[in-house]
Tab-separated table of C-alpha atoms (C1' of nucleotides) in Angstrom:
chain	number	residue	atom	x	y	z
A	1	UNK	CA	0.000	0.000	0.000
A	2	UNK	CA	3.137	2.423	-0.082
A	3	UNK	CA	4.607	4.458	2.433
A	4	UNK	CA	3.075	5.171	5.629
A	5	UNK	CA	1.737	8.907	5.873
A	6	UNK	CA	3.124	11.104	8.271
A	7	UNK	CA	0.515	14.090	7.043
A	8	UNK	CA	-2.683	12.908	5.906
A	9	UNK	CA	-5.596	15.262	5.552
A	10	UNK	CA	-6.774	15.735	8.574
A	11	UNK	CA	-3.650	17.025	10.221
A	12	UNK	CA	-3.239	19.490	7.302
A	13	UNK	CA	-6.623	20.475	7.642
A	14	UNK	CA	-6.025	20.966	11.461
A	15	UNK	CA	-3.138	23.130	11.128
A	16	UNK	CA	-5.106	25.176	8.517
A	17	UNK	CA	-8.037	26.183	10.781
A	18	UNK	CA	-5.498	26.542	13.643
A	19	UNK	CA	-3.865	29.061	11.428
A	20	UNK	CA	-7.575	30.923	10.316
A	21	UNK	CA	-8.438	31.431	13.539
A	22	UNK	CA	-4.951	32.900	14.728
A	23	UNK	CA	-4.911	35.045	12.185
A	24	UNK	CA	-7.721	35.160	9.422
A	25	UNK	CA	-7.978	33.410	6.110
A	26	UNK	CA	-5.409	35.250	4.240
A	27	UNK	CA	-2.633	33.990	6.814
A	28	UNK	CA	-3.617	30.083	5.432
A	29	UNK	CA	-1.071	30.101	2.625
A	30	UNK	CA	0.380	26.677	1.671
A	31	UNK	CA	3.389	27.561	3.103
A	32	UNK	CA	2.340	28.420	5.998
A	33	UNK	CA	0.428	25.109	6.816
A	34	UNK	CA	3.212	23.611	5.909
A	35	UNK	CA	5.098	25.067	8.451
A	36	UNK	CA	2.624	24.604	10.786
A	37	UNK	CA	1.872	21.025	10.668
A	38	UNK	CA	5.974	20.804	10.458
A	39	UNK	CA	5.404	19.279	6.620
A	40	UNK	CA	6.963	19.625	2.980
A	41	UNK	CA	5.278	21.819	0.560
A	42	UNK	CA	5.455	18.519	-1.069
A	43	UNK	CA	3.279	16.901	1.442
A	44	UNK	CA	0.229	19.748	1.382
A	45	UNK	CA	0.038	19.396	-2.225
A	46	UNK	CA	0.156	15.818	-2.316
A	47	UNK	CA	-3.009	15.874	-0.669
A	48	UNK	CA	-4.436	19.352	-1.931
A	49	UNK	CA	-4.163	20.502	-5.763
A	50	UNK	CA	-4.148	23.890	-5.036
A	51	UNK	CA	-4.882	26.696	-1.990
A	52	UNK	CA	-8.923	26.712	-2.823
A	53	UNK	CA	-9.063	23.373	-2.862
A	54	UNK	CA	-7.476	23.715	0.915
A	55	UNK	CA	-9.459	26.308	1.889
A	56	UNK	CA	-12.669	24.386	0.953
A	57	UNK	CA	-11.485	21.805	3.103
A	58	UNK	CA	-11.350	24.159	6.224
A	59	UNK	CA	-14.738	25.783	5.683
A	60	UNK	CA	-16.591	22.818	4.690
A	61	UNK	CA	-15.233	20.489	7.538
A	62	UNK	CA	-15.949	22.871	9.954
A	63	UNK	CA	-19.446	23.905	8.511
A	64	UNK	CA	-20.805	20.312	8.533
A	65	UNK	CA	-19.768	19.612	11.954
A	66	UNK	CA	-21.522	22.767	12.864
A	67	UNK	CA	-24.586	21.930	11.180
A	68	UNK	CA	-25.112	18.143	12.050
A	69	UNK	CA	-25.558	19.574	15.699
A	70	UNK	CA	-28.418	21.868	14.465
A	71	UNK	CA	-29.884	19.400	12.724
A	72	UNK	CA	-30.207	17.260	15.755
A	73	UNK	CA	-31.473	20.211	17.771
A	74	UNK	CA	-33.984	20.876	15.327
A	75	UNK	CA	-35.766	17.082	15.593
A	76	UNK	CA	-36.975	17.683	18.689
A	77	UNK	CA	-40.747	17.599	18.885
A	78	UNK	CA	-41.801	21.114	20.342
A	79	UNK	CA	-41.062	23.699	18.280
A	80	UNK	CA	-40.116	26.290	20.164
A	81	UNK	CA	-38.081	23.600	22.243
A	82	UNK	CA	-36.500	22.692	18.881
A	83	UNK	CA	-35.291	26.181	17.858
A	84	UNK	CA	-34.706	27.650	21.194
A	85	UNK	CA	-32.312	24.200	21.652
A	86	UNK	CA	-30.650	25.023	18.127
A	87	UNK	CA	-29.661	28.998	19.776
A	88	UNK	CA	-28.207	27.303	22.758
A	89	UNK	CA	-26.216	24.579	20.338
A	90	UNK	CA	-24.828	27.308	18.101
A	91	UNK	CA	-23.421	28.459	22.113
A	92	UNK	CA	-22.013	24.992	23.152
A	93	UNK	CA	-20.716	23.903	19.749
A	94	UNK	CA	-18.736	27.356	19.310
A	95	UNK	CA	-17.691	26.693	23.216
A	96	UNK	CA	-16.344	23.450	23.227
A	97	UNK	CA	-14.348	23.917	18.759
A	98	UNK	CA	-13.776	27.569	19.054
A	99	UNK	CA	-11.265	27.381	16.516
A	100	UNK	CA	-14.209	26.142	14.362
A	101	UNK	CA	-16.322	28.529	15.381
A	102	UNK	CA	-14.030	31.306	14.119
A	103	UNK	CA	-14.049	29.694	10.592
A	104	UNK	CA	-17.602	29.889	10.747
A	105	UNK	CA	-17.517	33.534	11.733
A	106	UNK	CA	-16.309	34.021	8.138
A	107	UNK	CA	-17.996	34.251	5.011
A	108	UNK	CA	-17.578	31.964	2.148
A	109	UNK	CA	-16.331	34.718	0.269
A	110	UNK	CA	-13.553	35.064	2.697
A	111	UNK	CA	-12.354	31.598	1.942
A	112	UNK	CA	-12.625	32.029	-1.795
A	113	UNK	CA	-15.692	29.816	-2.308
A	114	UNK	CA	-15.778	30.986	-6.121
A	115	UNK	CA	-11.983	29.232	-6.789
A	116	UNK	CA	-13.616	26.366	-4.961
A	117	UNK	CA	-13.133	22.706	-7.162
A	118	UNK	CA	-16.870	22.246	-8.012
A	119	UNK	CA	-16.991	19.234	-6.177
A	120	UNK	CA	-16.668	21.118	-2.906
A	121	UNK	CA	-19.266	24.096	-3.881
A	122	UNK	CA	-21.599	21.119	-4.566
A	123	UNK	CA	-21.028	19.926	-1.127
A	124	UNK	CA	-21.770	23.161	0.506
A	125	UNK	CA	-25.068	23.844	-1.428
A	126	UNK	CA	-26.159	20.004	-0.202
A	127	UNK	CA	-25.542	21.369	3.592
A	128	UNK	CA	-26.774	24.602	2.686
A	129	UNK	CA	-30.126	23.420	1.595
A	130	UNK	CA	-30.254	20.371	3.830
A	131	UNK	CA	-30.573	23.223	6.832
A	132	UNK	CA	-32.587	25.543	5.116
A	133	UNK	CA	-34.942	23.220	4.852
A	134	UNK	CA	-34.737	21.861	8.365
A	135	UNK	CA	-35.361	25.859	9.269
A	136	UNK	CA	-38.123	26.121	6.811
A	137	UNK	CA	-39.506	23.129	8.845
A	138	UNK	CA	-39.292	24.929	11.942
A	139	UNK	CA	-40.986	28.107	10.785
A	140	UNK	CA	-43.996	26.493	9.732
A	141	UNK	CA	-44.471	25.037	12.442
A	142	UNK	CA	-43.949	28.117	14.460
A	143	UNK	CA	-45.711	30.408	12.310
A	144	UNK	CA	-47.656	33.132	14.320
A	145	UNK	CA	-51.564	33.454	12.962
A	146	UNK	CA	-51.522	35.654	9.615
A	147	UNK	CA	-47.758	35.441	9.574
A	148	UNK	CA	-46.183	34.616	5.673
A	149	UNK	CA	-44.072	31.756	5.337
A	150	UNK	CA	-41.405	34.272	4.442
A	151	UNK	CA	-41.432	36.509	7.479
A	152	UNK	CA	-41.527	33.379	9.839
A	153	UNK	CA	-38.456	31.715	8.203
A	154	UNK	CA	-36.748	35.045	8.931
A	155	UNK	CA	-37.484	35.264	12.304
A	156	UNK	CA	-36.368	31.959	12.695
A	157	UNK	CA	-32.922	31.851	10.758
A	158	UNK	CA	-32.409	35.061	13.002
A	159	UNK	CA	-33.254	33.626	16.486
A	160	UNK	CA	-31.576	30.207	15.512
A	161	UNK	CA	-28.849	31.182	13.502
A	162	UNK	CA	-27.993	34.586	13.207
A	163	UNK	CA	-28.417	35.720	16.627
A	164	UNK	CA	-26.623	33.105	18.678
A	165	UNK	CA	-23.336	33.460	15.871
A	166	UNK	CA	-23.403	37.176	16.997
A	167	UNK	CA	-22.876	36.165	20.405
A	168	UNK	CA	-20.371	33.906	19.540
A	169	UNK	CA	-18.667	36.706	17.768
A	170	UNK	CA	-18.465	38.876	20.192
A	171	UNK	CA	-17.096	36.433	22.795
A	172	UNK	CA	-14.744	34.600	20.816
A	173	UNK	CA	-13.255	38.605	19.446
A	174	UNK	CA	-9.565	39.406	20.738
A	175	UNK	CA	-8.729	35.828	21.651
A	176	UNK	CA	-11.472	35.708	24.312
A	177	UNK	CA	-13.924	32.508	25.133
A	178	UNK	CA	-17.317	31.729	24.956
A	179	UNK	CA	-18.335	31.532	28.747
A	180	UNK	CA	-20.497	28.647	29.874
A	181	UNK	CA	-23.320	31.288	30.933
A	182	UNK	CA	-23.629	32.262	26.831
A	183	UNK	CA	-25.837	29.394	26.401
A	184	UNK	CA	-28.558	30.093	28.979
A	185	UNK	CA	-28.416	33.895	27.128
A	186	UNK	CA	-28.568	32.652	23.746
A	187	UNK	CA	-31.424	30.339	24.338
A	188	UNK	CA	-33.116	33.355	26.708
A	189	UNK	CA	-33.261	35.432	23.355
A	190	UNK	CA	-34.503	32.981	20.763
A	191	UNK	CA	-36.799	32.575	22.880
A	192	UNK	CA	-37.997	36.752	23.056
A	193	UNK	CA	-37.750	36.195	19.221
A	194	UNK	CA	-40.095	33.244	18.742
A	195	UNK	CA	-42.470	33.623	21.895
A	196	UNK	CA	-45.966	34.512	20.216
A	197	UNK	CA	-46.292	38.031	21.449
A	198	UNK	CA	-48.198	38.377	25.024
B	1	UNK	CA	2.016	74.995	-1.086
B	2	UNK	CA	3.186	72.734	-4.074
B	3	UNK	CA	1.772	70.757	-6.784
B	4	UNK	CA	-1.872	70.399	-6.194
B	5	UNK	CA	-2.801	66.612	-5.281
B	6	UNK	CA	-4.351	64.225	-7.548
B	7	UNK	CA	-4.787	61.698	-5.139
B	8	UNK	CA	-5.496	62.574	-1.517
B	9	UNK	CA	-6.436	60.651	1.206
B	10	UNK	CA	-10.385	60.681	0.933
B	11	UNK	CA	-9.495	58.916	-2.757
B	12	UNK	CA	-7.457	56.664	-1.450
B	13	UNK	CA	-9.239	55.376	1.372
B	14	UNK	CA	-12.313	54.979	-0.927
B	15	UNK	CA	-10.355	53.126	-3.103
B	16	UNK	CA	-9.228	51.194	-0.176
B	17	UNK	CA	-12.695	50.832	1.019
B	18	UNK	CA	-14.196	49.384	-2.060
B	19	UNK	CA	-11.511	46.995	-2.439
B	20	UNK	CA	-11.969	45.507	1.189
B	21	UNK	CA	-15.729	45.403	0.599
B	22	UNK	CA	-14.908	43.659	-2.807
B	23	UNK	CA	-12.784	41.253	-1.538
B	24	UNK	CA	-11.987	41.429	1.856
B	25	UNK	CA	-9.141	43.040	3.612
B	26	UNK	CA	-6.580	40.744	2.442
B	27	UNK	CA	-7.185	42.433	-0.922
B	28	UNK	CA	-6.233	45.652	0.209
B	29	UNK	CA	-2.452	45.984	-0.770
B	30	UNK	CA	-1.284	48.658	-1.574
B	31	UNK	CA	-0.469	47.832	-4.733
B	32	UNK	CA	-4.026	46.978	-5.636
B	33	UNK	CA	-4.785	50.132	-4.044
B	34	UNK	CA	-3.021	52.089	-6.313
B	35	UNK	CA	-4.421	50.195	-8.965
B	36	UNK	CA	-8.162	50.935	-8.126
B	37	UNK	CA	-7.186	55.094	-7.837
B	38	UNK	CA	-4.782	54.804	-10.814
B	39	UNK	CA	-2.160	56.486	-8.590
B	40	UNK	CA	1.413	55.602	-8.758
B	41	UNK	CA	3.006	53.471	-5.693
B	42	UNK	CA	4.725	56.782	-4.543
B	43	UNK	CA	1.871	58.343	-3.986
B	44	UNK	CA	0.059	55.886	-1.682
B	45	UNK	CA	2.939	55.793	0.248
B	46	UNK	CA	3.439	59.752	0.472
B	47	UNK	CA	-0.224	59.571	2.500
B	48	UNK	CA	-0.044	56.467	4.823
B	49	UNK	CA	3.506	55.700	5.954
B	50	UNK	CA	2.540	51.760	5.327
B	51	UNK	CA	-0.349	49.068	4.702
B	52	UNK	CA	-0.983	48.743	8.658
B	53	UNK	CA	-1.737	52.740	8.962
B	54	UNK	CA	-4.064	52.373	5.508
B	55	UNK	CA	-5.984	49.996	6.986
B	56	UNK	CA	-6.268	51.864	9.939
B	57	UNK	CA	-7.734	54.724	8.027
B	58	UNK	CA	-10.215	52.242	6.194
B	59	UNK	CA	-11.465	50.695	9.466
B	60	UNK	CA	-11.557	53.405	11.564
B	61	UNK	CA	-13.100	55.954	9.230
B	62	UNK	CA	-15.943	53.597	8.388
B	63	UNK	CA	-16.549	53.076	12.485
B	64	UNK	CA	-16.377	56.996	13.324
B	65	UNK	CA	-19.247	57.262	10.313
B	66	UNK	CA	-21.166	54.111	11.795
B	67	UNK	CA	-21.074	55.515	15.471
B	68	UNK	CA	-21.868	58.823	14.855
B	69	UNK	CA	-25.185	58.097	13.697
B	70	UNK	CA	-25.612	55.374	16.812
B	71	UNK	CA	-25.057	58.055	19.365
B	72	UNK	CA	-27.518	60.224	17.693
B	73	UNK	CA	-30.278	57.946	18.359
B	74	UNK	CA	-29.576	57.057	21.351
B	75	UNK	CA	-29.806	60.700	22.729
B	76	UNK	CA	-33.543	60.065	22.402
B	77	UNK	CA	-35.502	60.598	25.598
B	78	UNK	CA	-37.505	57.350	26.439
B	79	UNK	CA	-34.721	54.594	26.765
B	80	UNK	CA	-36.688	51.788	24.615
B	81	UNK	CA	-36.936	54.215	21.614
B	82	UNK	CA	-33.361	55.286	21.965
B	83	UNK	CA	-32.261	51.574	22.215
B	84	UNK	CA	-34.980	50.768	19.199
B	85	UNK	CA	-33.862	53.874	17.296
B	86	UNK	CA	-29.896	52.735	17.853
B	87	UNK	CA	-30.447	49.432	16.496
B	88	UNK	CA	-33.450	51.074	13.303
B	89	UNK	CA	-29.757	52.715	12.551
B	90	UNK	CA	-27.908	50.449	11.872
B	91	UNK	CA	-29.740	49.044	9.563
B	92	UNK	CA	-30.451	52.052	7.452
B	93	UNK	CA	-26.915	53.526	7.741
B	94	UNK	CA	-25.769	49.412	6.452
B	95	UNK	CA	-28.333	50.167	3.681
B	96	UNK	CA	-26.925	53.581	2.531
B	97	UNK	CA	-23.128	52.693	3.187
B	98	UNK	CA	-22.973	49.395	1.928
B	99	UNK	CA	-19.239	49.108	1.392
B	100	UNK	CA	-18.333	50.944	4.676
B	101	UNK	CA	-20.738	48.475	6.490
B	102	UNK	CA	-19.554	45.237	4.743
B	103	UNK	CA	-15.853	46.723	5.928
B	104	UNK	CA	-17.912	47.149	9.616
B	105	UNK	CA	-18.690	43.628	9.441
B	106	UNK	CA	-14.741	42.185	9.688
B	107	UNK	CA	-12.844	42.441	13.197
B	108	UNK	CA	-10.035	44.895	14.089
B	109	UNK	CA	-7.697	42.018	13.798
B	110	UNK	CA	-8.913	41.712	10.124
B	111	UNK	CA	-7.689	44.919	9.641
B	112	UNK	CA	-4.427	44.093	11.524
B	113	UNK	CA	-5.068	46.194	14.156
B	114	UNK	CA	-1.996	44.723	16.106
B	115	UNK	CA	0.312	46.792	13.429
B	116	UNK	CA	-1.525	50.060	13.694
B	117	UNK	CA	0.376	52.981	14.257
B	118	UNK	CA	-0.437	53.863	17.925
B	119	UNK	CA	-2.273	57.255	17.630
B	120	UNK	CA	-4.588	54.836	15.130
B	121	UNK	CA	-5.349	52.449	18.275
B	122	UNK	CA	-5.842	55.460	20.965
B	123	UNK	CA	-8.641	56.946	18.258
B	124	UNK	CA	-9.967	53.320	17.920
B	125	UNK	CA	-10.202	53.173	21.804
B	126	UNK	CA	-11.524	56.125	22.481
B	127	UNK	CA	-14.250	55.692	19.866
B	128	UNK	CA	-14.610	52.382	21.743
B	129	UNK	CA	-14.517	54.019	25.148
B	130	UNK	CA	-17.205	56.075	24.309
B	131	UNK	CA	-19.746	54.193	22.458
B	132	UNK	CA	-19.562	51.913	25.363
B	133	UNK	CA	-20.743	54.599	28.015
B	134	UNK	CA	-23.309	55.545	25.831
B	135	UNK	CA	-24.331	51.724	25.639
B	136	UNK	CA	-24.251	51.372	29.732
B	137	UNK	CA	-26.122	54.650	30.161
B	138	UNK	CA	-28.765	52.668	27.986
B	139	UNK	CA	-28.727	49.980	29.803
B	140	UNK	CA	-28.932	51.731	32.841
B	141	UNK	CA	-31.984	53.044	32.233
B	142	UNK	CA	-33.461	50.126	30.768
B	143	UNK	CA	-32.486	47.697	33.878
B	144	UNK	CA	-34.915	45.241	34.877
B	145	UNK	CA	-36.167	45.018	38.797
B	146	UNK	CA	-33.383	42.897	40.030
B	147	UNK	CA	-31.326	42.769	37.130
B	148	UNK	CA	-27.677	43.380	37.304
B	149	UNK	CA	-25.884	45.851	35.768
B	150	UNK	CA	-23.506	43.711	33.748
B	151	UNK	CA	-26.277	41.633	32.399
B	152	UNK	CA	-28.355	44.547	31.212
B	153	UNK	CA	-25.292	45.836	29.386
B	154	UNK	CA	-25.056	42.392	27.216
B	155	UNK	CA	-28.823	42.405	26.727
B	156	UNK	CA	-28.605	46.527	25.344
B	157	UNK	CA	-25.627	45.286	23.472
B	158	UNK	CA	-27.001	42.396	22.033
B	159	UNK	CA	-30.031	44.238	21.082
B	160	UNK	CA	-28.992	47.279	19.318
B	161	UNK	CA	-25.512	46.517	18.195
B	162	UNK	CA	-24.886	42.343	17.848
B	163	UNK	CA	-28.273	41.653	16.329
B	164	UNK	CA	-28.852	44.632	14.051
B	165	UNK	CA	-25.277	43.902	12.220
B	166	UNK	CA	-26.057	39.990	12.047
B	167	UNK	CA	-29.216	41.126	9.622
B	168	UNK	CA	-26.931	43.388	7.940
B	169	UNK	CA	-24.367	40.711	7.377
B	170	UNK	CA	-27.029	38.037	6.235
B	171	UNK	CA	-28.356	40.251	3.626
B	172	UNK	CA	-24.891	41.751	2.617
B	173	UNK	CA	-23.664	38.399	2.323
B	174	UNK	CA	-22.568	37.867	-1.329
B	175	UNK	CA	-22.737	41.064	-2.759
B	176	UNK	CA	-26.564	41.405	-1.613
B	177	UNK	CA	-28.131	44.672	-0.413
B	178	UNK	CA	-30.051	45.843	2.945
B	179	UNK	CA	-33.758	46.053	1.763
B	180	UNK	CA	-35.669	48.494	3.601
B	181	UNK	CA	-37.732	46.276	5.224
B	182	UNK	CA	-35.005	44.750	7.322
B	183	UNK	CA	-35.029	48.268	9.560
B	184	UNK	CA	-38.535	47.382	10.778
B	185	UNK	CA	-36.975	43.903	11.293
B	186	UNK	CA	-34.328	44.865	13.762
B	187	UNK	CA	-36.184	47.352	15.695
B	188	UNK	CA	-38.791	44.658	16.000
B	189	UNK	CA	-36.270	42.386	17.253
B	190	UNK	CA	-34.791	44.735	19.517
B	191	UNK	CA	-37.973	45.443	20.983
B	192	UNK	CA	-38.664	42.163	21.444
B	193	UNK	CA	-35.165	41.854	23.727
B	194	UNK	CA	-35.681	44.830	25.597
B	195	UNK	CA	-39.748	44.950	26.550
B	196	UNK	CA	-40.283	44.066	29.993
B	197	UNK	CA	-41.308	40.470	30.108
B	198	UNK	CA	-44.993	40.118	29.918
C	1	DA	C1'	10.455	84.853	-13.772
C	2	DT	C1'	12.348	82.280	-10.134
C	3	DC	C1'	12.366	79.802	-5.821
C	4	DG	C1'	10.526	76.525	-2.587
C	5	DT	C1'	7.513	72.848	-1.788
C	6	DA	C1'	4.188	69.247	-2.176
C	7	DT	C1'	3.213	65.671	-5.105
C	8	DT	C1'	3.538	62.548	-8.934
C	9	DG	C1'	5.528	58.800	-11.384
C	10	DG	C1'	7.878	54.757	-11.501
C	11	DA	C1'	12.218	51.845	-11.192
C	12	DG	C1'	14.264	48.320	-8.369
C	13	DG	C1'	15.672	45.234	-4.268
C	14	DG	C1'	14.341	41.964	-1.142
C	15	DT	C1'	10.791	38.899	0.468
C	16	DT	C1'	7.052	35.661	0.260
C	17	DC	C1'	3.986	32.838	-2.056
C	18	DT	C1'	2.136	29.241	-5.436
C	19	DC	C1'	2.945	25.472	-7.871
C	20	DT	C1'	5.889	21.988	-10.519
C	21	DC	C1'	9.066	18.562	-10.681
C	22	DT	C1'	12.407	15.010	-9.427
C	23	DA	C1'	14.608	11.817	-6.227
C	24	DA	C1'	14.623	9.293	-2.340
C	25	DA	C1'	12.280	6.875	1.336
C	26	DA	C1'	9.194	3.533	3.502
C	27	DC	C1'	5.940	0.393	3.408
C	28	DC	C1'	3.023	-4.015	1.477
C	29	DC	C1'	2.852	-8.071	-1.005
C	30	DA	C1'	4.301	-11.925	-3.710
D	1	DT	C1'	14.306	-10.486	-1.505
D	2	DG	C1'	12.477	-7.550	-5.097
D	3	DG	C1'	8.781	-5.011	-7.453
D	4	DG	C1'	4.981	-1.639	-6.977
D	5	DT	C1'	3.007	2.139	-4.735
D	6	DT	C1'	2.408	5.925	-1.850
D	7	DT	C1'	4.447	9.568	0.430
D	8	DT	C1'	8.124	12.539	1.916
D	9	DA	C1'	11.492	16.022	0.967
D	10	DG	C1'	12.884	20.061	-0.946
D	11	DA	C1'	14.872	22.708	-4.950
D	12	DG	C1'	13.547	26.193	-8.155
D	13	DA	C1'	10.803	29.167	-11.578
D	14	DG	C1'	7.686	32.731	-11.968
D	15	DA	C1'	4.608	36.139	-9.970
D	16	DA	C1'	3.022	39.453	-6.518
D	17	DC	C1'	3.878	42.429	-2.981
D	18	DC	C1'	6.050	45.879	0.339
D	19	DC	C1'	8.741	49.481	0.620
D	20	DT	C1'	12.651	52.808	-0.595
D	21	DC	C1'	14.362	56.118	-3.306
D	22	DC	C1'	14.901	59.777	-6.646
D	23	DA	C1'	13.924	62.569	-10.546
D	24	DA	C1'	10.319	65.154	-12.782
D	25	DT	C1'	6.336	68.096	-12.290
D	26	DA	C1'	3.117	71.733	-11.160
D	27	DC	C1'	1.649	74.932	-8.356
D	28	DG	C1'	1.835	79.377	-4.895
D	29	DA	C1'	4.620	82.996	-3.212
D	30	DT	C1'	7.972	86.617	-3.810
DNA sequence: ATCGTATTGGAGGGTTCTCTCTAAAACCCA
DNA sequence: TGGGTTTTAGAGAGAACCCTCCAATACGAT
């Protein structure tokens, strides 16, 4: 079966995020992995054709680890339990891979999604729609009386999604941590977003 | 006084400013800069000593514009419209700046902010300094019976800055705009976070 | 008209990065 | 033991970038 690898993709990949997190997307060059994960250029190449294709790997590994969580979240049988569980996830996921989390905190612009192989864009529509469906899911079922399916699936990808990432932002800035007490406030607002008004 | 300028800093920073919105801050060399004014290398350098202090000028400019209009609103007598007002704001000022906001939506480190020149950082903290006592005297007046202080600060924040720039950064989010329904949106939403319970 | 000055315009050195290519190494299997 | 295969290891070409430096330029002031 040939040589043993020293540097197989996940080590690479490891060193890559490491790197992102540090210090953005722009500071994961190939040479700079490389140097991270103590490797040839030889090595990163051998298992990436080219910087995108790299960079896809960072994003996308991190994304679907982030969104399998959701996704079980979102099964639960409540509603409101369902997406108010999803907030606090976003929370404990970003808490316990905060490295991760920072790559998430990024757009896929910032990891040049458009030099992407197509293979790997492929893969992130799949996840993309896989959860915008599961969200879709949630917002009919938690749509308020006379509320348009549009509206609801707002409020939702903003109480599930873009809310909790905020916090995560914010705690995870200037090196810091997400503290434990995050989730409890995370979940707290979801809920003041999906509530039906009193 | 000398040859009259062709380039001056406003141009330059604009340039820089597109560029970064364009394609992040990694794409803001100063080379490309040049480029996107059509000025010469030379005289780039003859306004900003070095990349760090440009992107200084690009971050910080965009910030000083963003806050201005955040204090504004929150001068507003009753403390729920001021907070609701703040976080309306953001939104609209996202929807009229787009570029400055998408630059808004990165981190100081981003930007570098480590390599600034140090008047750049004192301007940066004071800015800082002073959006934050603005925020507490918000929150002050917006405390809950029994609520701590610290906890009604993250709530305020959370409300009119966190969430209001998580909308602006889902609908900026490949080269999208801010419609003008999303302002009813986040002063909904920050409503909803800052009402007394029911 | 001439001087002083602010600015343009761009050449060039040193560095870093991407990617290619070749040789050697280390393992499995027959 | 001797292929066959996978991987390491790193040299090197070409491009981009940061920054320095200096001459040329275009204006106001005298």
């Amino acid at each position: 079966m040939g040589r043993p690898a020293r540097f197989d993709s996940g080590v690479l990949v490891a060193a890559a995020t490491a790197l992102a997190a540090r210090a953005g997307p722009g500071a994961v060059t190939m040479a700079a992995v490389a140097r991270e994960a103590g490797a040839p250029s030889g090595s990163v190449y051998h298992r990436f054709p080219g910087r995108p294709a790299l960079l896809a790997a960072v994003r996308l590994d991190a994304l679907a680890d982030f969104q399998e969580g959701v996704h079980e979240a979102l099964a639960a049988e409540d509603p409101l339990e369902a997406a108010v569980g999803a907030a606090r996830h976003v929370l404990s996921w970003s808490r316990g891979s905060p490295d991760r989390a920072r790559v998430l905190l990024y757009s896929d612009a910032d990891f040049e999604a458009p030099r992407w192989p197509a293979a790997e864009r492929v893969r992130r529509d799949r996840g993309n729609a896989r959860l915008g469906a599961a969200l879709a899911g949630a917002a009919e079922r938690l749509r308020a009386p006379g509320e348009g399916a549009g509206p609801a699936l707002e409020r939702v990808r903003t109480a599930v999604a873009d809310l909790p990432l905020a916090l995560v932002r914010r705690y995870l800035a200037d090196g810091g941590t997400v503290p434990a007490r995050a989730e409890e406030a995370a979940a707290d607002a979801a809920y003041r977003l999906l509530a039906p008004r009193p």
